XYZ file of C-alpha atoms in Angstrom:
428
model
C 80.751 123.817 17.023
C 80.848 125.361 20.305
C 80.004 129.361 20.952
C 83.593 130.890 20.308
C 84.595 133.371 23.107
C 88.368 134.427 24.375
C 87.490 134.673 28.115
C 86.305 131.047 28.406
C 88.679 128.148 29.226
C 88.442 124.327 29.733
C 89.009 123.662 33.567
C 90.683 119.869 34.130
C 91.880 119.037 37.253
C 93.376 116.079 38.772
C 93.684 114.409 42.027
C 95.177 111.302 43.456
C 92.597 108.392 44.662
C 93.179 105.206 47.014
C 90.841 101.766 46.007
C 89.483 102.328 49.430
C 87.774 105.539 48.261
C 85.968 103.629 45.860
C 82.860 103.198 48.328
C 82.538 107.366 49.355
C 82.846 108.213 45.721
C 79.888 105.576 44.909
C 77.942 107.051 47.574
C 78.462 110.916 46.836
C 77.259 109.718 43.200
C 74.327 108.193 44.293
C 73.588 110.888 46.490
C 72.982 108.753 49.460
C 75.699 109.711 51.966
C 77.926 112.620 52.734
C 77.429 116.453 52.125
C 74.435 116.777 49.261
C 73.744 120.358 50.555
C 74.919 121.759 47.321
C 72.857 119.750 44.754
C 69.322 119.987 43.826
C 66.984 117.248 44.383
C 64.515 118.061 41.474
C 67.542 117.992 38.898
C 68.929 114.553 40.556
C 67.754 112.413 38.083
C 69.150 113.969 35.124
C 72.668 112.915 36.593
C 73.915 110.663 34.288
C 76.839 107.585 33.377
C 78.821 108.316 30.542
C 81.121 105.675 30.476
C 81.252 102.372 32.494
C 78.022 100.429 33.946
C 76.315 100.821 37.410
C 78.817 98.343 39.061
C 81.881 99.346 37.637
C 83.450 100.545 41.508
C 82.811 96.994 42.535
C 84.403 95.706 39.103
C 87.513 97.848 39.585
C 87.679 96.555 43.545
C 87.235 92.891 42.354
C 90.100 93.214 39.687
C 92.687 95.090 42.538
C 91.773 92.159 44.394
C 92.398 89.685 41.831
C 95.828 91.024 40.942
C 97.113 91.260 44.317
C 96.741 87.298 44.352
C 97.475 87.119 40.553
C 101.235 89.051 41.934
C 101.553 87.189 44.693
C 101.408 83.683 43.142
C 103.920 85.238 40.093
C 105.827 85.963 43.091
C 106.401 82.568 45.055
C 106.275 80.404 41.661
C 109.784 83.092 40.861
C 111.268 82.111 44.329
C 110.705 78.843 44.323
C 112.319 78.467 40.886
C 115.495 80.329 42.306
C 115.087 78.487 45.727
C 114.793 81.225 47.952
C 113.788 79.847 51.041
C 114.422 82.604 53.042
C 112.529 85.113 51.095
C 109.778 82.512 50.373
C 109.445 82.093 54.258
C 109.577 85.915 54.183
C 106.690 86.683 51.451
C 104.757 83.795 53.057
C 104.510 85.862 56.165
C 103.688 88.900 54.444
C 101.190 87.373 52.131
C 99.824 89.439 49.134
C 100.359 93.033 48.456
C 98.620 95.615 47.148
C 99.746 96.210 43.456
C 101.025 99.367 43.416
C 104.319 101.369 44.734
C 103.997 103.684 47.767
C 103.456 106.886 46.609
C 101.694 110.130 48.247
C 98.503 110.798 45.875
C 97.582 106.895 45.436
C 97.345 104.491 42.334
C 94.111 106.057 40.890
C 93.092 109.501 39.732
C 89.892 110.899 39.807
C 89.534 113.571 36.425
C 87.275 116.605 37.090
C 85.749 118.610 33.425
C 83.939 121.457 33.359
C 83.601 125.393 32.347
C 82.264 128.739 33.563
C 78.726 128.372 34.323
C 78.477 130.956 31.799
C 79.835 129.335 28.996
C 76.752 127.070 29.265
C 74.434 129.432 29.884
C 75.410 131.247 26.323
C 73.455 128.198 24.752
C 70.527 129.234 22.648
C 68.877 126.276 21.266
C 66.012 126.125 23.456
C 65.479 129.627 22.717
C 65.163 129.778 19.107
C 63.959 126.713 18.983
C 66.876 124.836 17.363
C 67.063 121.063 17.207
C 71.300 120.841 17.146
C 73.249 119.776 19.912
C 73.509 122.012 23.306
C 76.735 122.986 24.817
C 76.419 120.594 27.531
C 76.139 117.851 24.386
C 78.836 119.495 22.748
C 81.095 119.301 26.126
C 79.985 116.079 26.861
C 80.910 114.371 23.425
C 84.065 116.338 23.645
C 85.094 114.841 27.003
C 84.034 111.495 26.185
C 86.365 111.804 23.104
C 89.127 113.026 25.057
C 89.219 110.609 27.922
C 89.209 107.814 25.773
C 92.017 109.344 23.796
C 94.229 110.029 26.985
C 93.399 106.918 29.005
C 91.615 104.324 26.671
C 89.853 101.228 28.585
C 92.022 102.444 32.029
C 88.949 105.496 32.183
C 86.274 102.492 33.893
C 83.934 105.072 34.794
C 82.611 108.991 33.975
C 79.323 110.424 34.861
C 77.654 114.085 34.261
C 76.438 115.873 37.387
C 73.679 117.904 36.312
C 72.187 118.374 39.986
C 74.565 120.954 40.813
C 75.417 124.758 40.130
C 77.678 123.907 37.041
C 77.385 121.287 34.737
C 80.638 118.977 35.172
C 82.114 115.493 34.635
C 83.855 113.278 37.257
C 85.826 110.331 35.592
C 87.985 107.675 37.571
C 91.377 106.189 36.211
C 92.854 102.825 37.133
C 96.353 102.614 35.341
C 97.103 99.459 34.378
C 100.288 97.977 33.706
C 102.050 94.555 32.700
C 105.600 94.536 34.353
C 108.006 92.467 32.595
C 107.833 89.688 35.257
C 104.173 89.017 34.377
C 102.848 90.992 37.471
C 100.041 93.601 37.097
C 100.452 96.980 38.625
C 99.003 100.309 39.177
C 101.341 102.723 38.085
C 99.850 106.299 36.960
C 102.768 107.455 35.179
C 101.909 104.968 32.282
C 100.105 107.787 31.073
C 101.573 111.339 30.017
C 99.038 113.900 30.643
C 99.079 111.877 34.276
C 103.038 111.980 34.672
C 103.265 115.747 33.420
C 100.375 118.253 34.789
C 101.263 120.517 32.104
C 100.988 117.831 29.068
C 97.726 117.513 30.646
C 96.774 120.668 30.444
C 98.096 121.420 27.018
C 96.262 118.078 25.949
C 92.846 118.789 26.760
C 93.281 122.299 25.915
C 94.006 120.999 22.359
C 91.126 118.935 22.285
C 88.371 121.228 23.630
C 89.263 123.862 21.163
C 86.665 122.219 18.772
C 83.909 123.293 21.317
C 85.145 127.225 21.349
C 87.260 126.755 24.782
C 90.845 127.505 25.732
C 93.558 126.161 27.563
C 93.566 127.016 31.191
C 95.777 129.668 32.149
C 99.387 128.796 32.385
C 99.867 129.140 36.391
C 102.705 126.830 36.577
C 104.659 127.927 34.161
C 104.349 131.232 35.539
C 105.466 130.264 38.493
C 108.469 128.707 37.731
C 109.678 131.320 35.255
C 109.103 133.809 38.687
C 110.995 131.124 40.443
C 113.791 130.657 38.448
C 114.601 134.482 37.841
C 114.483 135.422 41.567
C 117.004 132.621 42.357
C 118.834 134.027 39.578
C 118.596 137.911 40.775
C 119.247 136.689 43.762
C 122.791 134.535 43.182
C 123.710 137.951 41.541
C 123.110 139.939 44.211
C 125.450 138.312 46.563
C 128.102 137.527 44.004
C 128.105 141.333 43.744
C 127.057 141.564 40.056
C 124.299 144.088 40.312
C 123.638 146.380 42.747
C 119.916 146.036 43.665
C 117.933 143.291 44.134
C 115.409 142.854 41.466
C 112.912 140.386 42.331
C 109.565 139.979 40.818
C 106.096 138.959 41.877
C 105.348 135.008 42.594
C 101.907 134.099 41.610
C 100.034 132.327 44.174
C 99.652 128.450 44.224
C 96.024 127.777 43.520
C 94.020 125.011 45.702
C 91.238 123.354 45.386
C 88.534 123.496 47.949
C 85.710 121.131 48.022
C 81.898 122.334 47.883
C 81.591 121.548 51.446
C 84.713 123.347 52.836
C 83.717 126.297 50.470
C 80.053 126.389 51.815
C 81.188 126.088 55.576
C 83.570 129.030 54.825
C 80.774 131.200 53.278
C 78.208 130.169 56.287
C 80.823 131.217 58.773
C 81.217 134.639 56.846
C 77.607 134.876 56.924
C 76.874 134.033 60.022
C 80.008 136.588 61.218
C 78.418 139.505 59.021
C 75.019 138.770 60.608
C 76.491 139.196 64.312
C 78.347 142.025 63.154
C 74.956 143.337 62.152
C 73.038 143.056 65.105
C 75.816 144.133 67.386
C 75.905 146.975 65.106
C 72.262 147.583 65.373
C 72.318 147.052 69.042
C 74.821 149.556 69.389
C 72.540 151.975 67.545
C 69.515 150.946 69.137
C 71.340 151.794 72.558
C 73.005 155.324 70.874
C 69.116 156.333 69.909
C 67.850 155.446 73.409
C 70.439 157.873 74.614
C 69.634 160.551 72.659
C 65.997 160.512 73.185
C 67.007 160.122 77.292
C 68.986 163.253 76.848
C 66.256 165.008 74.397
C 63.645 164.197 77.156
C 66.514 165.437 80.012
C 67.081 168.833 77.953
C 63.281 169.537 77.555
C 62.732 169.157 81.048
C 65.261 171.461 81.810
C 64.397 173.655 79.430
C 60.691 173.782 80.556
C 61.717 174.063 83.962
C 63.970 177.099 83.603
C 61.297 179.119 81.281
C 58.821 178.600 84.097
C 60.978 179.792 86.583
C 61.925 182.662 84.252
C 57.916 183.202 83.499
C 57.076 183.369 87.215
C 60.238 185.655 88.349
C 58.707 187.480 85.479
C 55.331 187.898 86.585
C 56.474 187.970 90.597
C 58.855 191.278 89.311
C 55.937 193.146 87.318
C 53.359 192.419 89.997
C 51.082 189.976 88.222
C 51.335 187.222 90.128
C 50.560 186.803 94.003
C 52.208 183.237 95.717
C 50.361 182.710 98.736
C 52.883 180.576 101.002
C 50.736 181.030 104.295
C 52.453 180.276 107.684
C 53.680 177.228 109.051
C 49.976 175.957 110.103
C 48.883 176.683 106.838
C 51.850 174.544 105.231
C 50.674 171.283 107.386
C 47.492 171.636 106.396
C 48.196 171.946 102.241
C 47.179 168.776 100.658
C 49.421 166.846 98.714
C 47.069 167.461 95.735
C 48.093 171.484 96.169
C 52.094 170.769 96.393
C 51.705 168.525 92.780
C 50.113 170.826 90.772
C 53.248 173.581 92.392
C 56.170 174.430 89.842
C 59.692 174.504 91.195
C 59.371 178.218 90.744
C 56.116 179.020 92.124
C 57.421 176.653 95.525
C 60.701 178.646 95.545
C 59.605 182.448 94.657
C 56.625 181.209 97.117
C 59.630 180.624 99.953
C 60.966 183.745 99.394
C 57.792 185.720 99.583
C 57.309 183.844 102.801
C 60.301 185.194 104.071
C 59.891 188.670 103.094
C 56.011 188.631 104.460
C 57.882 187.672 107.490
C 60.270 190.234 107.418
C 57.535 193.061 106.606
C 54.935 192.209 109.110
C 57.734 192.165 111.847
C 58.869 195.702 110.744
C 55.228 196.623 110.662
C 54.722 195.559 114.112
C 57.841 197.295 115.380
C 56.682 200.647 113.901
C 52.851 199.991 115.227
C 54.083 199.855 118.822
C 56.575 202.430 118.410
C 53.683 204.671 117.307
C 51.496 203.030 120.204
C 54.074 204.295 122.915
C 54.382 207.824 121.102
C 50.780 208.024 121.690
C 50.820 206.316 124.976
C 53.036 208.823 126.201
C 50.949 212.098 124.531
C 47.853 210.676 126.006
C 49.578 210.474 129.597
C 50.673 214.481 128.919
C 47.219 215.206 128.120
C 46.023 213.683 131.456
C 48.728 215.391 133.098
C 47.990 218.840 131.286
C 43.909 218.326 132.417
C 44.539 218.220 136.071
C 45.701 221.644 136.024
C 42.690 223.137 133.904
C 39.076 224.192 135.024
C 35.961 221.720 135.146
C 34.383 222.788 131.527
C 37.871 222.239 130.088
C 38.771 219.203 131.795
C 34.953 217.712 130.750
C 35.843 219.010 126.865
C 39.255 216.863 127.000
C 37.824 214.202 128.516
C 35.253 214.016 126.025
C 37.704 214.129 123.133
C 40.065 211.559 124.949
C 37.131 208.722 124.498
C 37.902 208.713 120.620
C 41.616 208.825 121.185
C 41.611 205.351 123.347
C 39.164 203.727 120.841
C 42.005 204.432 118.445
C 44.586 203.694 121.151
C 42.521 199.882 121.774
C 42.530 199.460 118.110
C 46.106 199.688 117.448
C 46.504 197.373 120.188
C 44.617 194.936 118.940
C 46.254 194.844 115.666
C 49.609 194.834 117.498
C 48.500 191.425 118.985
C 47.377 190.082 116.100
C 50.384 190.339 114.616
C 53.539 187.432 114.833
C 56.410 187.624 116.882
C 59.520 188.361 115.249
C 61.837 185.134 114.625
C 64.606 184.973 117.339
C 67.774 185.759 115.610
C 70.964 183.864 115.234
C 73.896 184.344 116.319
C 75.487 185.394 112.704
C 72.618 187.744 112.489
C 73.174 189.301 116.001
């Protein structure tokens, strides 16, 4: 008896199949072609046949070819007996026909049986050291029993795939029937579980109760009920029988996605996610670099402002003397000295240089005025001395010698002072 749980269900899916797909089916079964990225090569030897022989696909192909030839001969004999010469000629031109009627899905069916991988993970035989059948073995036995019950000898192949993420069983059904005229045909509707999808789900659900699995959800029934309800509600609203349109949500139809398509979609999603993450990382790096640049620029500006304030404070308080020098000195100033000066020092140096020039110009003017006054005083003394006696003139001459030395000294100082700069028209 399997593990009983209300949340685990048997999953059964059927899809149409054409005889020409048998070769590709076998190639995938043997993992020697197609997309096998989802299969674990270490578990591949565990895959096993459950129904049919190793050459089942070739046997099925040969049987279909035999049915095609036999049906052709039966049709020829019937036309000969009825003496339908024109139909006979037409049949000979067309040759043998495929032993099935035209359909959308093909004359054969592939059946897949599985359950949620969490259900198989509930198996405790290996953990407790038991010797009973595992959940996979119970599922396998139940699947073989249902395939033979539902399809009999028409189930020509079944295999268990263990090398993929979830244990599952593949089966191939070749639904054979014989018409009253003797022709052998492939006709899926001869099996009720194929003719009615819901009948198949009910049947497999009843069968797998033995291992504790429930029937799959009745999605198609819910879909039909929702569509029928909405149809009646729309008719009543259009007829004026009701004032409001009472519609219900229609369940979405589930579609099977092959492992290859699912992996491709996942890979694209992961690639897009990685690209988005890389783009976000580049944007964050660019923002971080911009922030660092702004911080460095702000720090530089702050340092410059602090230096200017410090130099200005020192200059204002008389603690720093900035020697700018004259033009000749600036020309001789070396590059290394200029490189060591801060912008504040260069700025205040130029300002003080202008102030010094202005002070020197004003001092020269004042000295010259004083010199002229002394010179006029000296001339007046000489003029006065001419009218005095000899003794007085000698005393004045001796005293004038020291005054002459002072006048000469002042004259030399005035000569060393730079000439005042010419004023511009605006300054004038």
